[in-house]
Amino acid sequence: MTKIEAGSARGGYHHGDLRQAMITAAEAVLAEKGLAGFTLRECARRAGVSPAAPAHHFGNLTGLLTAIATLGFDGLSDAMEAAAEVAACRANGNRLAAICDAYLATALDKPGRFRVVFGQMGLNWEEPAFKRAAGRAFGILVRETRCELGRESGDDLLARHPPSFAGEPDLAAILFVWSVTHGFTTLLIDGQLDFLAEEGGREVLLGLYSRQLVAILIAALRTLDLPPPEALANPRGDG
């Protein structure tokens, strides 16, 4: 009897559950050992299958990591969209501030996924589902930054591949927002700010982020004296 069949006999998963079982096992390994201790063999062992079994769904380690990263991008996008919608319904709500808060909250909730999405291990950037998920997440950031700048924007941004934004007129502002948000998030989940949390714990840092750092970010954007998009697209004034 194979391990998969044995799992079914014990009331475990069957063939149709292998993909999810592997992802669940992989995230458990990430939570316990991080990327440094992440191997396909260990994930297969946790899932109760032979080391060769995952190849059908993922091909190799890169395929499994890409599947996890796709979930990571989808979860991030869902959280940012939900936060933006809530902010839009509030009298003093700010959609950009809301997605910045959601970005941090998502990373804190699933740090393993976050590290896969933005880590140094190889991902398959040509995998269609991954490209779609990555494009949607970055498109939300672009849309909300442009809205904060008073630019017109639309949901068509969410369907674009991230490299296509290289010529975006407001790219500097977009990267500024992402750099502050991602930088603080990474420092926090990696423990680099723990020395500041000795009094009051991590909640002090979370409050600092939500009440001050994001507010500074928004205020900085509002003071930018940006030229109109057409001038940025044609800086020399050529006809």
Tab-separated table of C-alpha atoms in Angstrom:
chain	number	residue	atom	x	y	z
A	1	MET	CA	0.000	0.000	0.000
A	2	THR	CA	1.404	3.439	-0.905
A	3	LYS	CA	1.661	6.221	1.646
A	4	ILE	CA	-1.160	8.082	-0.082
A	5	GLU	CA	-3.392	5.003	0.063
A	6	ALA	CA	-2.379	4.412	3.666
A	7	GLY	CA	-3.320	7.980	4.493
A	8	SER	CA	-6.743	7.407	2.975
A	9	ALA	CA	-7.204	4.183	4.907
A	10	ARG	CA	-6.442	6.036	8.123
A	11	GLY	CA	-9.092	8.601	7.323
A	12	GLY	CA	-6.553	11.116	6.024
A	13	TYR	CA	-6.498	12.895	2.688
A	14	HIS	CA	-6.877	11.215	-0.679
A	15	HIS	CA	-5.340	11.979	-4.085
A	16	GLY	CA	-7.476	15.063	-4.605
A	17	ASP	CA	-6.214	16.583	-1.343
A	18	LEU	CA	-2.511	16.145	-2.024
A	19	ARG	CA	-1.940	19.695	-3.246
A	20	GLN	CA	-3.555	21.268	-0.193
A	21	ALA	CA	-1.915	18.755	2.138
A	22	MET	CA	1.500	19.687	0.752
A	23	ILE	CA	0.818	23.412	1.079
A	24	THR	CA	-0.387	22.965	4.663
A	25	ALA	CA	2.698	20.912	5.494
A	26	ALA	CA	4.962	23.419	3.766
A	27	GLU	CA	3.563	26.308	5.776
A	28	ALA	CA	4.066	24.331	8.982
A	29	VAL	CA	7.718	23.774	8.047
A	30	LEU	CA	8.132	27.464	7.254
A	31	ALA	CA	6.631	28.441	10.605
A	32	GLU	CA	8.950	26.095	12.496
A	33	LYS	CA	12.187	26.199	10.508
A	34	GLY	CA	11.961	29.194	8.205
A	35	LEU	CA	13.248	29.239	4.655
A	36	ALA	CA	16.671	27.985	5.738
A	37	GLY	CA	15.208	24.655	6.860
A	38	PHE	CA	12.680	24.318	4.056
A	39	THR	CA	13.000	21.241	1.840
A	40	LEU	CA	10.595	19.353	-0.387
A	41	ARG	CA	11.497	16.112	1.366
A	42	GLU	CA	10.554	17.511	4.771
A	43	CYS	CA	7.265	18.854	3.405
A	44	ALA	CA	6.460	15.451	1.901
A	45	ARG	CA	7.293	13.758	5.197
A	46	ARG	CA	4.946	16.101	7.069
A	47	ALA	CA	2.194	15.411	4.536
A	48	GLY	CA	2.734	11.654	4.885
A	49	VAL	CA	3.658	11.005	1.257
A	50	SER	CA	6.748	9.770	-0.531
A	51	PRO	CA	9.343	12.398	-1.571
A	52	ALA	CA	8.409	11.838	-5.224
A	53	ALA	CA	4.641	12.309	-4.747
A	54	PRO	CA	4.546	16.166	-4.850
A	55	ALA	CA	6.059	16.255	-8.347
A	56	HIS	CA	2.622	15.706	-9.915
A	57	HIS	CA	1.271	19.002	-8.586
A	58	PHE	CA	4.362	21.161	-8.140
A	59	GLY	CA	7.148	19.662	-10.211
A	60	ASN	CA	9.884	20.710	-7.798
A	61	LEU	CA	10.636	22.920	-4.807
A	62	THR	CA	10.266	26.056	-6.904
A	63	GLY	CA	6.762	24.982	-7.897
A	64	LEU	CA	5.715	24.486	-4.272
A	65	LEU	CA	7.182	27.812	-3.191
A	66	THR	CA	5.455	29.536	-6.100
A	67	ALA	CA	2.107	28.053	-5.039
A	68	ILE	CA	2.642	29.358	-1.498
A	69	ALA	CA	3.688	32.767	-2.813
A	70	THR	CA	0.543	32.899	-4.955
A	71	LEU	CA	-1.556	32.314	-1.843
A	72	GLY	CA	0.491	34.983	-0.106
A	73	PHE	CA	-0.188	37.574	-2.796
A	74	ASP	CA	-3.880	36.650	-2.942
A	75	GLY	CA	-4.235	36.926	0.825
A	76	LEU	CA	-2.427	40.270	0.825
A	77	SER	CA	-4.636	41.626	-1.962
A	78	ASP	CA	-7.839	40.440	-0.299
A	79	ALA	CA	-6.815	42.078	2.979
A	80	MET	CA	-5.879	45.361	1.315
A	81	GLU	CA	-9.092	45.498	-0.719
A	82	ALA	CA	-11.218	44.779	2.352
A	83	ALA	CA	-9.393	47.436	4.368
A	84	ALA	CA	-9.770	50.005	1.581
A	85	GLU	CA	-13.506	49.342	1.356
A	86	VAL	CA	-13.943	49.800	5.106
A	87	ALA	CA	-11.940	53.041	5.031
A	88	ALA	CA	-14.040	54.363	2.158
A	89	CYS	CA	-17.178	53.973	4.284
A	90	ARG	CA	-15.770	55.949	7.198
A	91	ALA	CA	-16.035	59.712	7.469
A	92	ASN	CA	-12.320	60.205	8.092
A	93	GLY	CA	-11.099	56.982	6.527
A	94	ASN	CA	-8.007	56.962	4.338
A	95	ARG	CA	-7.749	54.142	1.840
A	96	LEU	CA	-3.970	54.313	1.464
A	97	ALA	CA	-3.414	54.272	5.214
A	98	ALA	CA	-5.811	51.325	5.421
A	99	ILE	CA	-3.907	49.211	2.913
A	100	CYS	CA	-0.629	50.019	4.679
A	101	ASP	CA	-2.135	48.735	7.935
A	102	ALA	CA	-3.471	45.653	6.130
A	103	TYR	CA	-0.037	44.957	4.635
A	104	LEU	CA	1.537	44.786	8.085
A	105	ALA	CA	-1.332	42.796	9.594
A	106	THR	CA	-1.147	40.195	6.811
A	107	ALA	CA	2.577	39.720	7.288
A	108	LEU	CA	2.174	39.329	11.044
A	109	ASP	CA	-0.617	36.794	10.573
A	110	LYS	CA	1.330	34.613	8.119
A	111	PRO	CA	5.030	35.536	8.286
A	112	GLY	CA	6.030	32.306	6.530
A	113	ARG	CA	4.038	33.187	3.434
A	114	PHE	CA	5.316	36.745	3.536
A	115	ARG	CA	8.928	35.572	3.597
A	116	VAL	CA	8.317	33.267	0.638
A	117	VAL	CA	6.684	36.066	-1.369
A	118	PHE	CA	9.543	38.488	-0.736
A	119	GLY	CA	12.378	36.077	0.091
A	120	GLN	CA	15.468	35.106	-1.817
A	121	MET	CA	14.402	31.601	-2.840
A	122	GLY	CA	13.515	31.098	-6.484
A	123	LEU	CA	9.938	31.498	-7.679
A	124	ASN	CA	8.479	30.831	-11.111
A	125	TRP	CA	7.524	34.292	-12.306
A	126	GLU	CA	6.100	32.843	-15.522
A	127	GLU	CA	3.449	30.776	-13.724
A	128	PRO	CA	0.113	32.361	-14.773
A	129	ALA	CA	-1.622	32.264	-11.389
A	130	PHE	CA	1.425	33.729	-9.692
A	131	LYS	CA	1.737	36.523	-12.267
A	132	ARG	CA	-1.939	37.389	-11.827
A	133	ALA	CA	-1.679	37.434	-8.028
A	134	ALA	CA	1.495	39.539	-8.029
A	135	GLY	CA	0.023	41.982	-10.524
A	136	ARG	CA	-3.145	42.409	-8.497
A	137	ALA	CA	-1.256	43.144	-5.261
A	138	PHE	CA	1.031	45.703	-6.865
A	139	GLY	CA	-1.871	47.195	-8.797
A	140	ILE	CA	-3.725	47.898	-5.539
A	141	LEU	CA	-0.687	49.749	-4.214
A	142	VAL	CA	-0.449	51.771	-7.437
A	143	ARG	CA	-4.175	52.550	-7.466
A	144	GLU	CA	-4.347	53.759	-3.875
A	145	THR	CA	-1.139	55.793	-4.122
A	146	ARG	CA	-2.378	57.486	-7.266
A	147	CYS	CA	-5.729	58.206	-5.637
A	148	GLU	CA	-3.971	59.805	-2.670
A	149	LEU	CA	-2.081	61.993	-5.145
A	150	GLY	CA	-5.339	63.029	-6.761
A	151	ARG	CA	-4.707	61.074	-9.950
A	152	GLU	CA	-7.412	59.245	-11.818
A	153	SER	CA	-7.126	55.503	-11.491
A	154	GLY	CA	-9.045	52.355	-12.332
A	155	ASP	CA	-9.192	48.667	-11.550
A	156	ASP	CA	-7.527	47.868	-14.886
A	157	LEU	CA	-4.277	48.456	-12.979
A	158	LEU	CA	-4.882	45.199	-11.134
A	159	ALA	CA	-4.571	43.146	-14.321
A	160	ARG	CA	-1.177	44.516	-15.339
A	161	HIS	CA	2.103	42.634	-14.916
A	162	PRO	CA	4.287	44.521	-12.367
A	163	PRO	CA	7.200	45.195	-14.774
A	164	SER	CA	4.805	47.191	-16.946
A	165	PHE	CA	4.779	49.910	-14.264
A	166	ALA	CA	8.430	50.784	-14.929
A	167	GLY	CA	7.340	53.891	-16.835
A	168	GLU	CA	4.605	54.880	-14.385
A	169	PRO	CA	4.737	58.680	-13.909
A	170	ASP	CA	4.143	58.395	-10.164
A	171	LEU	CA	6.574	55.519	-9.673
A	172	ALA	CA	8.736	57.399	-7.164
A	173	ALA	CA	5.740	58.038	-4.896
A	174	ILE	CA	4.566	54.435	-5.286
A	175	LEU	CA	7.984	53.074	-4.353
A	176	PHE	CA	8.165	55.488	-1.423
A	177	VAL	CA	4.910	54.116	-0.007
A	178	TRP	CA	5.992	50.514	-0.557
A	179	SER	CA	9.478	51.093	0.873
A	180	VAL	CA	8.185	52.563	4.137
A	181	THR	CA	5.450	49.944	4.512
A	182	HIS	CA	7.527	46.941	3.517
A	183	GLY	CA	10.619	48.128	5.351
A	184	PHE	CA	8.875	48.503	8.700
A	185	THR	CA	6.977	45.239	8.198
A	186	THR	CA	10.148	43.281	7.445
A	187	LEU	CA	12.049	44.807	10.357
A	188	LEU	CA	9.194	43.923	12.697
A	189	ILE	CA	8.588	40.296	11.672
A	190	ASP	CA	12.330	39.588	11.552
A	191	GLY	CA	12.741	40.824	15.114
A	192	GLN	CA	15.050	43.691	14.207
A	193	LEU	CA	12.932	46.115	16.245
A	194	ASP	CA	12.632	43.933	19.335
A	195	PHE	CA	15.124	46.100	21.229
A	196	LEU	CA	12.576	48.930	21.026
A	197	ALA	CA	9.743	46.776	22.365
A	198	GLU	CA	11.208	45.893	25.760
A	199	GLU	CA	8.751	48.239	27.466
A	200	GLY	CA	5.187	47.507	26.392
A	201	GLY	CA	5.976	44.787	23.875
A	202	ARG	CA	5.210	44.721	20.178
A	203	GLU	CA	1.928	46.597	20.658
A	204	VAL	CA	3.936	49.768	21.206
A	205	LEU	CA	5.539	49.400	17.786
A	206	LEU	CA	2.231	48.552	16.117
A	207	GLY	CA	0.709	51.698	17.574
A	208	LEU	CA	3.693	53.742	16.432
A	209	TYR	CA	3.218	52.406	12.914
A	210	SER	CA	-0.546	52.912	12.682
A	211	ARG	CA	-0.779	56.272	14.459
A	212	GLN	CA	2.438	58.001	13.412
A	213	LEU	CA	4.532	56.340	10.730
A	214	VAL	CA	1.674	55.898	8.264
A	215	ALA	CA	0.448	59.407	9.061
A	216	ILE	CA	3.899	60.790	8.243
A	217	LEU	CA	3.850	58.847	4.986
A	218	ILE	CA	0.462	60.288	3.999
A	219	ALA	CA	1.511	63.807	4.991
A	220	ALA	CA	4.693	63.505	2.923
A	221	LEU	CA	2.720	62.497	-0.152
A	222	ARG	CA	0.388	65.465	0.275
A	223	THR	CA	3.294	67.905	0.343
A	224	LEU	CA	4.852	66.605	-2.866
A	225	ASP	CA	4.922	69.166	-5.654
A	226	LEU	CA	4.633	66.685	-8.488
A	227	PRO	CA	4.380	67.805	-12.097
A	228	PRO	CA	1.393	66.517	-14.064
A	229	PRO	CA	1.756	63.008	-15.529
A	230	GLU	CA	2.173	64.316	-19.078
A	231	ALA	CA	5.195	66.386	-18.024
A	232	LEU	CA	6.765	63.408	-16.284
A	233	ALA	CA	6.263	61.287	-19.370
A	234	ASN	CA	8.016	63.914	-21.510
A	235	PRO	CA	10.602	65.593	-19.247
A	236	ARG	CA	12.473	67.343	-22.071
A	237	GLY	CA	9.324	68.887	-23.456
A	238	ASP	CA	9.753	67.240	-26.854
A	239	GLY	CA	6.774	67.317	-29.162
